[in-house]
């Protein structure tokens, strides 16, 4: 097995992913409640879809809240090197991306309200053909990596 990159994302990533899973489950349950309310007013709506939907949403919610964050955390890793950015991620299929510094066009720091609550940010790395993200970094770490990558890319451009 290929060795995982050394750097890890912040441990609070699990909390963010769990909270996102809870929000998703809440929206799914609201859909079921909406269907039940619709069923009260429209007699021709069948009752049977409610129970499979509750079962499916319950199982998927349990997976997304309890199991998936732990597995995602196990496989996430990254390394910023002088010549390349190495990112490993995945859940069922583990992917490894090696991004040459000479291909990097743009680097962004992104965070929404949930990430901001946990003082986390994602680093988005754009090349001509793709976009890669390192999620759930401490905000200071994200800023440092942003500056480090920008400096490495600029020094690569000056060498050419």
XYZ file of N, CA and C in Angstrom:
480
model
N 0.839 -1.184 0.000
C 0.000 0.000 0.000
C 0.884 1.247 0.000
N 0.460 2.256 -0.733
C 1.207 3.498 -0.822
C 1.080 4.256 0.496
N 2.189 4.824 0.943
C 2.197 5.569 2.194
C 1.365 6.845 2.083
N 0.533 7.087 3.080
C -0.329 8.274 3.099
C 0.528 9.520 3.343
N 0.159 10.654 2.726
C 0.876 11.900 3.014
C 0.833 12.205 4.510
N 1.887 12.836 5.007
C 2.048 13.031 6.451
C 1.042 13.968 7.097
N 0.753 15.073 6.466
C -0.096 16.086 7.093
C -1.550 15.620 7.151
N -2.207 15.962 8.254
C -3.599 15.559 8.469
C -4.484 16.802 8.507
N -5.762 16.604 8.205
C -6.695 17.711 8.373
C -7.056 17.812 9.858
N -7.699 18.892 10.237
C -8.003 19.165 11.644
C -8.996 18.130 12.187
N -8.808 17.669 13.426
C -9.731 16.685 14.017
C -11.184 17.161 14.092
N -11.407 18.472 14.139
C -12.778 18.990 14.172
C -13.515 18.769 12.855
N -12.819 18.275 11.837
C -13.484 17.938 10.569
C -14.610 16.939 10.826
N -14.398 16.015 11.753
C -15.448 15.040 12.083
C -16.707 15.744 12.578
N -16.529 16.757 13.420
C -17.681 17.500 13.944
C -18.428 18.203 12.814
N -17.668 18.796 11.885
C -18.285 19.493 10.748
C -19.064 18.503 9.898
N -18.449 17.359 9.580
C -19.115 16.356 8.748
C -20.346 15.789 9.451
N -20.244 15.577 10.768
C -21.404 15.070 11.516
C -22.541 16.092 11.513
N -22.216 17.345 11.727
C -23.235 18.390 11.714
C -23.881 18.494 10.336
N -23.080 18.401 9.277
C -23.639 18.395 7.918
C -24.558 17.193 7.716
N -24.172 16.032 8.260
C -25.019 14.846 8.177
C -26.336 15.038 8.910
N -26.288 15.697 10.067
C -27.516 15.964 10.829
C -28.431 16.925 10.077
N -27.851 17.929 9.457
C -28.654 18.883 8.683
C -29.309 18.172 7.503
N -28.549 17.326 6.820
C -29.098 16.564 5.694
C -30.234 15.666 6.162
N -30.037 14.964 7.272
C -31.083 14.099 7.816
C -32.321 14.916 8.184
N -32.124 16.088 8.762
C -33.251 16.952 9.102
C -34.056 17.354 7.880
N -33.367 17.692 6.784
C -34.061 18.062 5.542
C -34.831 16.861 4.994
N -34.211 15.684 5.034
C -34.888 14.480 4.542
C -36.140 14.177 5.368
N -36.037 14.322 6.678
C -37.202 14.076 7.534
C -38.294 15.114 7.294
N -37.903 16.354 7.007
C -38.900 17.378 6.656
C -39.637 17.006 5.374
N -38.932 16.398 4.423
C -39.589 15.936 3.196
C -40.635 14.867 3.509
N -40.294 13.943 4.411
C -41.251 12.900 4.799
C -42.449 13.529 5.510
N -42.193 14.468 6.411
C -43.286 15.152 7.113
C -44.167 15.892 6.110
N -43.549 16.550 5.132
C -44.315 17.237 4.084
C -45.184 16.273 3.304
N -44.651 15.088 3.016
C -45.426 14.070 2.306
C -46.611 13.614 3.157
N -46.361 13.404 4.461
C -47.440 12.974 5.363
C -48.526 14.049 5.435
N -48.137 15.299 5.541
C -49.119 16.395 5.571
C -49.880 16.450 4.248
N -49.166 16.280 3.145
C -49.830 16.237 1.838
C -50.806 15.085 1.757
N -50.461 13.974 2.377
C -51.324 12.782 2.385
C -52.632 13.061 3.126
N -52.578 13.930 4.127
C -53.796 14.281 4.868
C -54.800 15.026 3.993
N -54.301 15.778 3.029
C -55.173 16.599 2.185
C -55.483 15.977 0.833
N -54.646 15.057 0.400
C -54.841 14.430 -0.915
C -54.932 12.922 -0.698
N -56.138 12.383 -0.832
C -56.368 10.967 -0.531
C -55.681 10.013 -1.494
N -55.424 10.454 -2.705
C -54.869 9.522 -3.684
C -53.367 9.293 -3.509
N -52.679 10.058 -2.635
C -51.255 9.801 -2.372
C -51.133 8.504 -1.565
N -50.333 7.560 -2.018
C -50.200 6.299 -1.281
C -49.438 6.493 0.033
N -49.763 5.665 1.000
C -49.146 5.735 2.319
C -47.842 4.934 2.390
N -47.719 3.914 1.546
C -46.589 2.992 1.652
C -45.202 3.633 1.460
N -44.997 4.710 0.681
C -43.633 5.243 0.518
C -43.038 5.847 1.791
N -43.876 6.144 2.763
C -43.384 6.796 3.976
C -42.418 5.891 4.740
N -42.757 4.630 4.898
C -41.956 3.733 5.729
C -40.610 3.374 5.099
N -40.557 3.034 3.801
C -39.230 2.816 3.204
C -38.369 4.088 3.237
N -39.004 5.249 3.039
C -38.248 6.507 3.073
C -37.661 6.736 4.463
N -38.458 6.508 5.503
C -37.949 6.669 6.868
C -36.800 5.701 7.144
N -36.957 4.454 6.700
C -35.898 3.464 6.892
C -34.624 3.842 6.154
N -34.774 4.227 4.888
C -33.616 4.603 4.078
C -32.928 5.840 4.651
N -33.706 6.872 4.962
C -33.119 8.095 5.514
C -32.473 7.828 6.872
N -33.082 6.949 7.666
C -32.509 6.613 8.965
C -31.166 5.921 8.843
N -31.088 4.933 7.952
C -29.829 4.203 7.755
C -28.758 5.129 7.184
N -29.110 5.896 6.140
C -28.143 6.818 5.539
C -27.724 7.897 6.535
N -28.674 8.371 7.328
C -28.348 9.368 8.348
C -27.378 8.813 9.375
N -27.629 7.586 9.831
C -26.733 6.938 10.785
C -25.336 6.794 10.198
N -25.258 6.356 8.950
C -23.956 6.226 8.290
C -23.249 7.575 8.198
N -23.978 8.605 7.728
C -23.368 9.924 7.530
C -22.985 10.622 8.827
N -23.648 10.301 9.910
C -23.371 10.977 11.177
C -22.346 10.220 12.015
N -22.395 8.892 11.998
C -21.552 8.111 12.900
C -20.337 7.500 12.206
N -20.534 6.854 11.077
C -19.476 6.035 10.488
C -18.631 6.780 9.459
N -19.265 7.462 8.521
C -18.551 8.102 7.411
C -17.513 9.126 7.883
N -17.803 10.003 8.851
C -16.769 10.964 9.262
C -15.486 10.292 9.759
N -15.637 9.197 10.488
C -14.458 8.487 10.994
C -13.627 7.907 9.844
N -14.289 7.290 8.878
C -13.574 6.697 7.740
C -12.916 7.785 6.895
N -13.642 8.868 6.627
C -13.059 9.969 5.845
C -11.813 10.513 6.533
N -11.867 10.653 7.834
C -10.735 11.192 8.591
C -9.515 10.277 8.496
N -9.760 8.968 8.480
C -8.653 8.006 8.404
C -7.841 8.160 7.120
N -8.512 8.478 6.014
C -7.837 8.460 4.723
C -7.411 9.825 4.210
N -7.844 10.911 4.843
C -7.453 12.235 4.369
C -6.028 12.535 4.773
N -5.242 12.978 3.808
C -3.878 13.409 4.083
C -3.402 14.319 2.969
N -2.419 15.138 3.267
C -1.872 16.029 2.242
C -0.418 16.345 2.573
N 0.308 16.777 1.566
C 1.686 17.236 1.743
C 1.952 18.309 0.700
N 2.543 19.404 1.134
C 2.928 20.482 0.230
C 4.438 20.386 0.072
N 4.869 20.064 -1.127
C 6.298 19.942 -1.417
C 6.699 21.036 -2.394
N 7.982 21.194 -2.593
C 8.466 22.246 -3.488
C 7.997 22.038 -4.923
N 7.922 20.793 -5.358
C 7.572 20.486 -6.750
C 6.108 20.126 -6.956
N 5.417 19.694 -5.883
C 4.052 19.187 -6.058
C 3.244 19.273 -4.773
N 1.945 19.132 -4.954
C 1.009 19.025 -3.838
C 0.441 17.613 -3.892
N 0.525 16.904 -2.788
C 0.095 15.507 -2.705
C -1.154 15.453 -1.819
N -2.265 14.981 -2.390
C -3.520 14.898 -1.634
C -4.063 13.478 -1.743
N -4.432 12.901 -0.602
C -5.084 11.586 -0.588
C -6.430 11.731 0.107
N -7.459 11.132 -0.478
C -8.802 11.238 0.079
C -9.646 10.087 -0.431
N -10.801 9.909 0.171
C -11.731 8.893 -0.297
C -12.493 8.262 0.843
N -13.464 7.480 0.445
C -14.306 6.795 1.417
C -14.268 5.302 1.120
N -14.797 4.923 -0.013
C -14.739 3.531 -0.450
C -13.552 3.359 -1.390
N -13.450 4.258 -2.348
C -12.312 4.276 -3.268
C -11.373 5.378 -2.792
N -10.136 5.021 -2.503
C -9.151 5.988 -2.029
C -8.417 6.553 -3.238
N -8.423 7.874 -3.366
C -7.774 8.539 -4.500
C -6.536 9.279 -4.014
N -5.586 9.379 -4.917
C -4.349 10.109 -4.635
C -4.129 11.084 -5.769
N -3.980 12.355 -5.468
C -3.749 13.381 -6.489
C -2.388 14.013 -6.249
N -1.556 14.005 -7.276
C -0.278 14.708 -7.248
C -0.401 15.878 -8.211
N -0.374 17.075 -7.688
C -0.573 18.278 -8.493
C 0.774 18.981 -8.636
N 1.339 19.011 -9.847
C 2.612 19.721 -10.032
C 2.436 21.220 -9.777
N 3.381 21.835 -9.091
C 3.298 23.270 -8.800
C 3.201 24.096 -10.080
N 3.841 23.629 -11.141
C 3.818 24.400 -12.389
C 2.421 24.432 -13.015
N 1.516 23.534 -12.582
C 0.147 23.497 -13.111
C -0.844 24.315 -12.283
N -0.455 24.696 -11.083
C -1.367 25.434 -10.202
C -1.592 26.834 -10.766
N -2.864 27.180 -10.932
C -3.219 28.499 -11.454
C -3.771 29.424 -10.381
N -4.437 28.839 -9.402
C -5.152 29.676 -8.438
C -5.313 28.910 -7.124
N -5.216 29.619 -6.008
C -5.418 29.016 -4.688
C -6.390 29.900 -3.905
N -7.428 29.295 -3.346
C -8.443 30.029 -2.578
C -8.598 29.431 -1.189
N -8.995 30.275 -0.251
C -9.404 29.814 1.075
C -10.915 29.980 1.138
N -11.615 28.904 1.533
C -13.077 28.922 1.569
C -13.565 28.444 2.933
N -14.616 29.078 3.432
C -15.272 28.579 4.644
C -16.679 29.126 4.716
N -17.582 28.270 5.174
C -18.972 28.652 5.361
C -19.243 28.844 6.841
N -20.503 29.019 7.204
C -20.827 29.294 8.605
C -20.474 28.146 9.557
N -20.637 26.911 9.120
C -20.318 25.779 10.000
C -18.812 25.680 10.193
N -18.063 25.780 9.107
C -16.600 25.723 9.204
C -16.085 26.900 10.039
N -16.647 28.069 9.836
C -16.213 29.261 10.573
C -16.466 29.073 12.073
N -17.579 28.426 12.420
C -17.892 28.171 13.830
C -16.789 27.344 14.499
N -16.215 26.412 13.768
C -15.154 25.555 14.302
C -13.760 26.101 13.996
N -13.671 27.322 13.471
C -12.404 27.975 13.114
C -11.619 27.156 12.094
N -12.343 26.652 11.095
C -11.739 25.847 10.038
C -11.956 26.510 8.686
N -11.139 26.108 7.719
C -11.272 26.600 6.346
C -10.794 25.506 5.404
N -11.234 25.582 4.156
C -10.775 24.661 3.116
C -9.862 25.420 2.171
N -8.882 24.723 1.655
C -7.965 25.297 0.679
C -8.308 24.699 -0.673
N -8.680 25.544 -1.616
C -9.068 25.100 -2.954
C -7.933 25.412 -3.922
N -7.469 24.390 -4.634
C -6.342 24.516 -5.561
C -6.856 24.251 -6.965
N -6.719 25.235 -7.840
C -7.241 25.137 -9.199
C -6.104 25.010 -10.199
N -6.264 24.042 -11.120
C -5.356 23.904 -12.255
C -6.190 24.102 -13.512
N -5.548 24.006 -14.668
C -6.284 24.192 -15.925
C -7.362 23.128 -16.098
N -7.110 21.921 -15.607
C -8.043 20.830 -15.856
C -8.872 20.378 -14.682
N -8.580 20.869 -13.475
C -9.313 20.342 -12.327
C -9.261 21.303 -11.145
N -10.005 20.927 -10.127
C -10.033 21.678 -8.883
C -9.891 20.672 -7.746
N -9.003 20.916 -6.820
C -8.783 20.027 -5.680
C -8.968 20.829 -4.402
N -9.453 20.156 -3.370
C -9.705 20.831 -2.099
C -9.076 20.050 -0.960
N -8.447 20.781 -0.068
C -8.008 20.217 1.207
C -8.974 20.799 2.237
N -9.884 19.974 2.769
C -10.917 20.507 3.662
C -10.445 20.604 5.108
N -11.175 21.367 5.884
C -11.087 21.358 7.345
C -9.678 21.559 7.884
N -9.044 22.619 7.428
C -7.765 23.023 8.001
C -8.030 24.122 9.019
N -7.196 24.193 10.041
C -7.250 25.332 10.936
C -7.073 26.593 10.082
N -7.785 27.667 10.400
C -7.747 28.873 9.564
C -6.321 29.395 9.409
N -5.546 29.393 10.484
C -4.158 29.866 10.385
C -3.323 28.956 9.494
N -3.537 27.651 9.594
C -2.832 26.702 8.730
C -3.217 26.928 7.279
N -4.504 27.152 7.021
C -4.961 27.405 5.648
C -4.300 28.657 5.084
N -4.207 29.709 5.888
C -3.557 30.947 5.422
C -2.074 30.718 5.145
N -1.418 29.974 6.028
C 0.002 29.680 5.839
C 0.219 28.867 4.570
N -0.584 27.822 4.366
C -0.453 26.996 3.160
C -0.779 27.796 1.907
N -1.775 28.660 1.989
C -2.139 29.523 0.863
C -0.930 30.359 0.444
N -0.282 30.972 1.429
C 0.891 31.805 1.139
C 2.053 30.957 0.642
N 2.253 29.789 1.247
C 3.349 28.900 0.845
C 3.179 28.449 -0.604
N 1.975 28.027 -0.968
C 1.723 27.577 -2.343
C 1.869 28.740 -3.315
N 1.339 29.905 -2.953
C 1.464 31.079 -3.828
C 2.929 31.425 -4.052
N 3.743 31.344 -3.011
C 5.174 31.627 -3.134
C 5.859 30.590 -4.016
N 5.549 29.312 -3.814
C 6.155 28.250 -4.630
C 5.754 28.378 -6.094
N 4.494 28.705 -6.348
C 4.030 28.880 -7.731
C 4.722 30.076 -8.368
N 4.842 31.160 -7.618
C 5.498 32.356 -8.146
C 6.972 32.083 -8.438
N 7.645 31.352 -7.565
C 9.060 31.034 -7.816
C 9.205 30.105 -9.019
N 8.249 29.217 -9.246
C 8.253 28.344 -10.431
C 8.097 29.189 -11.694
N 7.176 30.175 -11.634
C 6.946 31.039 -12.794
C 8.184 31.859 -13.124
N 8.908 32.294 -12.097
C 10.114 33.087 -12.327
C 11.238 32.243 -12.906
N 11.265 30.946 -12.579
C 12.301 30.049 -13.099
C 12.119 29.767 -14.580
N 10.895 29.871 -15.073
C 10.607 29.550 -16.472
C 10.970 30.660 -17.346
